[in-house]
Structure formats: C-alpha cells, structure tokens
C-alpha cells in the first residue's frame, strides 16, 4: 500500500519506518528541508533504539523515502497519515494549528479517494474539524472526490517504540465508514498474523481512548508517588508496599514505581488537555487535577530532601546528577524531573556535574546557556567523572548503566558518601555497607550506623 506520512518527528518516523518494514511504500514529508536532507543521509533527529537501523535498511530497499514536496507524495496516494505536533496551549488545550494546516494541504493535493489518518494525539472532535477543512479545500477546487477521516492513535513507549509498533497489544481504529475500516484492516494485517489485534470503534471513541489510556497510566504513577510520601512519614518502606499491592493481578506491577515524577511529551501534555476538555464540557476533573498536582509536587521532592540535608544555601556545594532524560531509552528531556531539580540546585547556588548516557547533546542544546557558560552546570564525560569531589550523587533517570555501579569507586571519588535515589534503584542496606548515607523516595533515610 502507498502511504504519505506528514511529519517526521517521533511518531511520524517510527510509523513510517515500521509500515515500510512490513512492505508498504512510505513517503515521509516534512516542511523542514534541513531535517529531510539529513534523513536522506540516514541522520535522525531523535534517539530511539533500533530506529536508525530500520530507517536506513528500508531506505536502501526503496520502501521508505523522505521528501519536502507534498504534491509529489500525494500522487496516487490512498492513505495520508497526519503525524505533526499538537503542543499545549497556554490554557492546556492541544494546539491543532499544524494538524489543520496539513488537512488543508491534503485537500488541495489529493487526486483520488483517500483515507486521512489522525495519528497525532488530538482532542475528541478533531476528526470533524479535519474533515471540514479538507472538504472546504475540495469545494474550492470544484472537486467531488470522496474521503474518510480515521482516528488511529499511537501507543508507543519511548525507548521501546519499534517493538510496540511491530508487536502491538492492540490497534485502535476509529472509522465511521466500512470502506475506511476495510482499508485500515488491510494496512494493519501484517501486524495481526497471530490474532486480530484491531479494535474498531467510531472516530470520537478512538480519540478519547488515547487520552484515557495516558491519563490512567499517569494516575497510577501519581497515586504511587502519593503513597510513597505517606509511607515515608510513617516509617514504612514503600518498596515493600509496591510489591505487596503489585502481586494483586487486578493492580499489577506496571506504572506503580515511586519516583520523582513523570515527564516526556505525552503524559503531562495529555493530562492537561483532558483537564481542559473536561472543564469545557462542564465536568469538574477532580481526579485528573489531583494527578497533575501530585506530579508537579513530586518533581520538587528530591530538591526538598537535598535542602533539608544541606540547607537552603548551597553555595560551595557540588552535586553529581545521574540522568537527564525523562526516562531511560530516550534523549527526550521534555518535562523531565531533572529540569526542575537543576533549576532548584542552581538557584540555591550549587554547582552540578551531570551525565546521561544518551541525552548529553540534547542537554547542551536545550538547557540554559547561562548555566553552562557560568560553570554552574557542567556536562561530564561519564558517570564517574561527574562524581569527582561532589557532596552527593543524585539519581534521576534509572538507566541500566546506573543500576549496579561500583560503590567502592564512587566512595573514593565523592567528597561525601551520600546518595539521593530518585528512582529507588538501590538497596539502602547494601549502599550503607559501603559507608553511604541513603535517601530514597518513600523510604526513611538510612545511614551506616543503622546496620
């Protein structure tokens, strides 16, 4: 099948590469000519495990091409996939200007019946707006071409997106016509060889499903973080509580790991957008508002622990920060817990040496240049260099390389043997055996003297 995917960000690239891998002929279009030129050379604008190899292989096979010319890409195209950004507006609503602009361009250049797929995360009712814009352009052309707008939300985890797409749990398709549903079924047939994974529903149901899924996962995270904070005040180890409730199959272990808050491009934005939608419909979003509020507060927990331990004025203090990305497996720093912590520490006059296995280039571009130029923030070459003469190590992102560090070497490099574990990766008793003072999330502080 011939697809045109508009937008070569995270969703567009993964979608294009995976459809091409399964035999479709895919053209990925973007107005950013520099990005397109780099992609033609095999240089990707994002980090995602396995994606670069997949892109390069399918380019070599001729099933995946990149272009900045939508007119050429639209020729004889049966499926258009909209995968552009929907950034949050000041009121929390999803900004649809890029989606609707692309819809207009599709209406201007389509030359046969087409299915237009909303892959971007969009509020309920967006498909109606997209259809209206496309029809307006067709009317201007005096064209009677037929089309259908379909909602096909993505459910990709950054760091595992290729596997998620090629081996999906479910494929949500919102279609209001049998013709569009049949085309989408054929498109996804290679992904459902073992069993039919497609769940068909109407368009508005599919649009809501995406928001509800992300909001539910965010709710589990915020709930567990709130339990962790209660546990800490009661002298309870939240990790034992997590294991106890996770063993209940009705709850499960997924997304109940306490930490320093969720981030990324999806959960924060989608919770905000659903709160706005809820208010617009006259429903008071009590649970959603609490989820967002808890997450905002959770990002301040590590900073609070540090100031309780060292005082509010951190002049002369140096800290090693392990992890800048919002989660392992990606270089994405959007809404990352590290950003709030860095701001708190630097505003308190501390110096921070930071390291991340993947996000260093992103950090150099995105973090305030005054932090870097003043020397208040130094991007270290490796995780152990960041520790040299630091007063404490702070773990923010649970990369595998951080999970079993050399504690003896750490003790030799640090000025003080103190660990702030923002993801509860370490056993307090084990680190205490190496002489470390330990501060986790939802756990009482543990000292060598407590052994």
XYZ file of C-alpha atoms in Angstrom:
451
model
C 0.000 0.000 0.000
C 1.124 3.557 -0.643
C 1.244 5.899 2.360
C 2.179 9.515 2.817
C 3.100 10.455 6.374
C 3.198 14.165 7.126
C 5.537 14.987 9.991
C 8.926 13.382 10.701
C 9.013 13.733 14.449
C 8.967 10.833 16.862
C 5.585 9.409 15.828
C 5.995 10.048 12.112
C 9.434 8.442 11.851
C 8.558 5.347 13.858
C 5.271 4.916 11.981
C 6.905 5.363 8.583
C 9.800 3.020 9.278
C 7.572 0.277 10.691
C 4.999 0.384 7.881
C 7.870 0.295 5.384
C 9.347 -2.690 7.222
C 6.081 -4.552 6.631
C 6.098 -3.897 2.898
C 4.143 -0.667 2.404
C 5.659 2.071 0.266
C 6.031 5.067 2.564
C 6.878 8.684 1.838
C 7.572 10.807 4.914
C 7.037 14.513 4.252
C 8.198 17.477 6.308
C 8.486 21.205 5.613
C 11.846 21.273 7.427
C 14.187 20.808 4.467
C 17.292 20.516 6.663
C 15.689 17.647 8.576
C 14.664 15.950 5.312
C 18.165 16.310 3.863
C 19.651 14.762 6.990
C 17.144 11.921 6.916
C 18.072 11.190 3.306
C 21.636 10.741 4.619
C 20.397 8.453 7.364
C 20.838 11.055 10.111
C 17.886 11.009 12.508
C 16.709 13.983 14.604
C 15.811 11.762 17.600
C 17.227 8.832 19.500
C 15.157 5.662 19.627
C 16.752 2.206 19.953
C 16.663 0.344 16.630
C 15.106 3.182 14.640
C 18.217 4.349 12.792
C 18.916 0.832 11.504
C 15.289 0.348 10.462
C 15.216 3.659 8.591
C 18.480 3.020 6.762
C 17.537 -0.531 5.750
C 14.157 0.471 4.337
C 15.641 3.469 2.546
C 18.089 1.082 0.909
C 15.199 -1.220 -0.061
C 13.288 1.719 -1.558
C 10.223 1.242 0.654
C 10.918 4.408 2.675
C 11.641 7.797 1.126
C 11.781 11.320 2.512
C 10.531 14.447 0.789
C 9.593 18.063 1.409
C 7.200 18.007 -1.566
C 3.665 17.001 -0.554
C 2.342 17.485 -4.096
C 4.593 14.721 -5.418
C 3.945 12.486 -2.418
C 0.179 12.870 -2.820
C 0.146 11.447 -6.335
C -1.862 8.190 -6.305
C -1.696 8.093 -2.520
C -4.535 6.203 -0.854
C -3.631 6.851 2.792
C -2.437 10.106 4.346
C -1.182 9.961 7.935
C -1.100 13.183 9.942
C 1.714 12.941 12.491
C 2.527 16.548 13.329
C 2.861 18.045 16.788
C -0.013 19.182 18.982
C 1.795 21.323 21.571
C -0.129 22.508 24.628
C -1.586 25.992 24.546
C -1.425 28.372 27.498
C -4.755 27.019 28.767
C -3.598 23.404 28.487
C -5.581 22.645 25.340
C -3.943 20.871 22.399
C -2.884 23.301 19.677
C -4.350 21.969 16.430
C -2.972 24.585 14.054
C -0.427 22.199 12.477
C -2.954 19.365 12.154
C -5.478 21.605 10.439
C -2.850 23.170 8.203
C -1.850 19.717 6.981
C -5.523 18.828 6.491
C -5.874 21.828 4.193
C -2.837 20.782 2.182
C -4.234 17.278 1.773
C -7.484 18.759 0.467
C -5.526 20.832 -2.006
C -3.431 17.987 -3.427
C -5.300 14.669 -3.101
C -6.301 13.268 -6.501
C -8.381 10.194 -5.635
C -10.385 8.732 -2.776
C -8.198 8.733 0.336
C -8.253 7.768 3.972
C -6.847 10.552 6.152
C -5.492 9.154 9.411
C -5.120 11.235 12.566
C -2.047 9.702 14.206
C -1.301 12.765 16.298
C -2.822 12.839 19.765
C -5.844 15.077 19.323
C -8.945 16.007 21.358
C -12.348 14.466 20.729
C -13.943 16.153 17.736
C -10.690 16.821 15.850
C -11.572 14.432 13.026
C -14.696 16.501 12.357
C -12.556 19.626 12.104
C -10.068 17.897 9.806
C -12.891 16.686 7.543
C -14.368 20.178 7.411
C -11.042 21.727 6.364
C -10.416 19.077 3.687
C -13.932 19.468 2.294
C -13.506 23.232 2.175
C -10.398 22.875 0.015
C -12.078 20.326 -2.255
C -15.023 22.691 -2.700
C -12.629 25.449 -3.717
C -11.223 23.131 -6.352
C -14.702 22.205 -7.503
C -13.820 18.593 -6.773
C -16.247 15.855 -5.747
C -13.524 13.483 -4.504
C -14.602 11.342 -1.558
C -12.512 10.799 1.558
C -12.763 9.480 5.107
C -11.040 10.708 8.248
C -9.936 7.988 10.640
C -8.545 8.161 14.179
C -5.664 5.744 14.725
C -3.854 6.830 17.908
C -0.352 5.591 18.639
C 0.576 3.763 21.833
C 4.360 3.890 21.672
C 6.682 3.905 24.669
C 9.810 5.946 24.060
C 12.716 3.531 24.271
C 10.583 0.595 23.080
C 8.655 2.149 20.191
C 9.796 -0.214 17.437
C 8.694 -3.301 19.326
C 5.453 -1.585 20.370
C 4.599 -0.827 16.749
C 5.660 -4.139 15.211
C 4.136 -6.229 18.023
C 1.224 -4.139 19.325
C -1.045 -5.067 22.236
C -3.938 -3.551 20.323
C -4.588 -1.417 17.261
C -7.257 1.193 17.873
C -9.059 2.360 14.725
C -11.884 4.846 14.806
C -13.723 4.791 11.483
C -17.232 5.874 10.563
C -17.329 4.115 7.198
C -16.938 0.460 6.211
C -14.744 1.459 3.284
C -12.196 3.189 5.528
C -12.347 0.386 8.084
C -11.568 -2.208 5.389
C -8.559 -0.220 4.128
C -7.197 0.173 7.653
C -7.710 -3.535 8.285
C -5.655 -4.362 5.200
C -2.956 -1.873 6.190
C -2.522 -3.468 9.598
C -2.977 -7.095 8.505
C 0.789 -7.857 8.707
C 0.760 -6.790 12.364
C -2.071 -9.170 13.288
C -0.880 -12.511 11.945
C -1.309 -14.408 15.231
C -4.620 -12.852 16.210
C -6.780 -9.917 15.216
C -5.473 -7.036 17.298
C -7.615 -4.356 15.698
C -10.363 -2.849 17.834
C -12.819 -0.975 15.626
C -14.929 1.849 17.038
C -16.237 5.205 15.918
C -13.871 8.114 15.474
C -14.720 10.031 18.638
C -14.366 6.886 20.758
C -10.860 6.329 19.385
C -9.833 9.925 20.032
C -10.941 9.583 23.647
C -9.274 6.181 24.076
C -5.816 7.674 23.601
C -6.323 10.374 26.220
C -7.956 7.968 28.668
C -5.066 5.486 28.348
C -2.368 8.066 29.054
C -4.376 9.639 31.869
C -4.843 6.235 33.506
C -1.111 5.500 33.413
C -0.297 8.948 34.766
C -2.846 8.355 37.531
C -1.119 5.135 38.602
C 2.222 6.949 38.801
C 0.868 9.875 40.820
C -1.093 7.558 43.109
C 2.016 5.535 43.924
C 4.055 8.683 44.490
C 1.455 9.916 46.948
C 1.510 6.572 48.763
C 5.316 6.829 48.862
C 5.197 10.205 50.560
C 2.747 8.885 53.147
C 4.937 5.819 53.727
C 7.988 7.946 54.369
C 6.214 9.880 57.142
C 5.019 6.640 58.750
C 8.380 4.856 58.692
C 7.153 2.411 56.046
C 9.281 1.195 53.109
C 7.186 1.876 50.016
C 9.087 -0.748 48.021
C 7.617 -3.493 50.172
C 4.186 -1.924 49.782
C 4.673 -1.788 45.999
C 5.499 -5.491 45.871
C 2.554 -6.294 48.093
C -0.055 -4.494 46.003
C 1.537 -5.311 42.645
C 1.100 -9.027 43.292
C -2.653 -8.435 43.096
C -3.464 -9.210 39.453
C -6.162 -6.538 39.484
C -3.425 -3.956 40.084
C -0.243 -5.389 38.585
C 3.302 -4.023 38.764
C 3.257 -1.701 35.761
C 3.476 2.034 36.457
C 3.480 1.714 40.262
C 7.159 2.500 40.761
C 7.594 5.514 43.054
C 9.936 8.218 41.862
C 10.452 11.904 41.241
C 7.578 12.466 38.811
C 6.622 11.630 35.239
C 7.645 13.698 32.228
C 8.030 13.413 28.461
C 5.968 14.615 25.550
C 2.795 12.643 26.322
C 1.623 12.304 29.909
C 1.989 15.947 31.039
C 0.508 17.327 27.813
C -2.323 14.819 27.558
C -3.411 15.156 31.185
C -3.523 18.933 30.755
C -5.522 18.621 27.546
C -8.016 16.223 29.106
C -8.449 18.554 32.073
C -9.230 21.380 29.643
C -11.667 19.199 27.693
C -13.352 18.139 30.912
C -13.826 21.727 32.058
C -15.129 22.744 28.631
C -17.827 20.088 28.884
C -18.840 21.168 32.390
C -17.295 18.199 34.201
C -15.063 19.041 37.172
C -11.872 16.959 36.621
C -11.204 16.204 40.293
C -9.050 13.109 39.766
C -7.138 14.472 36.762
C -6.372 17.734 38.554
C -5.053 15.771 41.538
C -2.863 13.649 39.246
C -1.281 16.740 37.721
C -0.908 18.488 41.060
C 0.785 15.489 42.677
C 3.192 15.185 39.760
C 4.148 18.856 39.954
C 4.844 18.486 43.666
C 6.705 15.206 43.174
C 9.275 16.898 40.964
C 10.232 19.032 43.979
C 10.731 16.110 46.376
C 14.416 15.490 45.597
C 15.247 19.188 45.849
C 13.469 19.327 49.194
C 15.419 16.337 50.522
C 18.692 17.961 49.474
C 17.936 21.289 51.162
C 16.820 19.502 54.339
C 20.167 17.688 54.366
C 22.448 20.571 53.287
C 20.451 23.752 53.972
C 18.763 26.239 51.640
C 22.010 27.999 50.666
C 24.060 25.534 48.642
C 26.964 27.908 47.942
C 30.174 25.924 47.678
C 28.295 22.651 47.308
C 28.773 20.364 44.313
C 26.387 17.620 43.234
C 26.655 14.788 40.737
C 23.447 14.211 38.785
C 22.938 10.903 37.001
C 20.263 11.059 34.317
C 18.790 13.969 32.346
C 16.258 12.296 30.038
C 12.724 11.899 31.386
C 13.120 8.103 31.229
C 15.676 5.509 30.079
C 15.899 4.632 26.398
C 15.440 8.146 25.023
C 17.170 11.515 24.773
C 13.860 13.318 25.318
C 14.125 15.861 28.143
C 10.692 17.425 27.797
C 9.097 17.884 31.231
C 11.888 15.751 32.757
C 12.262 15.685 36.537
C 15.920 16.673 36.057
C 14.900 20.119 34.787
C 13.113 21.130 37.982
C 15.923 19.734 40.121
C 18.643 21.518 38.155
C 16.784 24.797 38.484
C 16.356 24.330 42.243
C 20.007 23.455 42.805
C 21.486 26.189 40.626
C 19.129 28.826 42.068
C 20.407 27.764 45.502
C 23.966 28.496 44.252
C 25.087 24.884 43.876
C 27.329 23.529 41.125
C 26.091 20.449 39.275
C 28.036 17.899 37.245
C 25.531 15.992 35.132
C 25.745 12.901 32.978
C 23.286 10.963 30.816
C 24.208 8.056 28.518
C 22.189 9.443 25.584
C 20.849 12.949 26.273
C 24.094 14.959 26.509
C 23.817 16.559 23.066
C 20.172 17.363 23.748
C 21.137 18.882 27.106
C 23.793 21.074 25.503
C 21.158 22.450 23.121
C 18.173 22.760 25.448
C 19.478 23.735 28.874
C 20.004 27.453 29.632
C 23.325 28.562 28.192
C 23.992 30.806 31.172
C 24.132 27.710 33.382
C 26.766 26.146 31.143
C 28.754 29.325 30.477
C 28.900 30.229 34.175
C 30.157 26.779 35.127
C 27.218 26.192 37.463
C 26.308 23.228 35.262
C 28.993 21.005 33.771
C 28.186 18.156 31.393
C 30.517 15.342 32.409
C 32.111 12.833 30.033
C 30.978 9.813 32.036
C 29.077 8.906 35.177
C 32.160 8.575 37.352
C 33.737 11.833 36.241
C 30.554 13.554 37.427
C 31.222 12.234 40.954
C 34.642 13.832 41.454
C 34.598 15.913 44.651
C 30.794 16.055 44.707
C 28.977 16.272 48.038
C 26.354 13.754 46.915
C 25.185 11.694 43.957
C 21.613 12.205 42.786
C 19.980 9.530 40.635
C 17.162 10.916 38.476
C 16.897 8.541 35.476
C 17.190 4.791 36.004
C 19.427 3.904 33.073
C 20.779 0.344 33.218
C 24.348 1.590 33.500
C 23.406 3.291 36.780
C 21.712 0.284 38.376
C 24.796 -1.634 39.536
C 27.538 0.970 39.891
C 30.918 0.438 41.523
C 30.083 1.702 45.019
C 33.689 1.400 46.192
C 34.887 3.605 43.344
C 32.027 6.010 43.974
C 33.093 6.382 47.603
C 36.635 7.203 46.534
C 35.503 9.919 44.128
C 32.787 11.637 46.163
C 33.607 14.287 48.719
C 30.839 12.868 50.929
C 29.302 9.411 50.715
C 25.690 10.442 50.182
C 23.174 9.112 47.653
C 19.804 10.637 46.766
C 17.990 7.882 44.901
C 15.110 9.412 42.944
C 14.008 6.068 41.473
C 14.633 3.645 44.389
C 17.166 1.661 42.412
C 19.451 0.810 45.305
C 19.179 -1.333 48.419
C 19.710 1.032 51.380
C 21.489 -1.647 53.424
C 23.845 -2.529 50.560
C 24.972 1.046 49.986
C 25.298 1.536 53.751
C 27.749 -1.378 53.823
C 29.971 0.742 51.575
C 29.658 3.632 54.016
C 26.946 5.586 52.174
C 24.142 7.640 53.652
C 20.992 6.860 51.638
C 17.908 8.961 50.831
C 15.197 7.390 48.659
C 11.573 8.041 47.731
C 9.026 6.756 50.248
C 11.801 5.433 52.484
C 13.351 6.703 55.675
C 16.944 7.890 55.388
C 19.423 5.069 56.036
C 22.893 5.518 57.496
C 25.821 3.130 58.007
C 25.148 3.357 61.734
C 21.721 1.809 61.122
C 23.270 -1.516 60.074
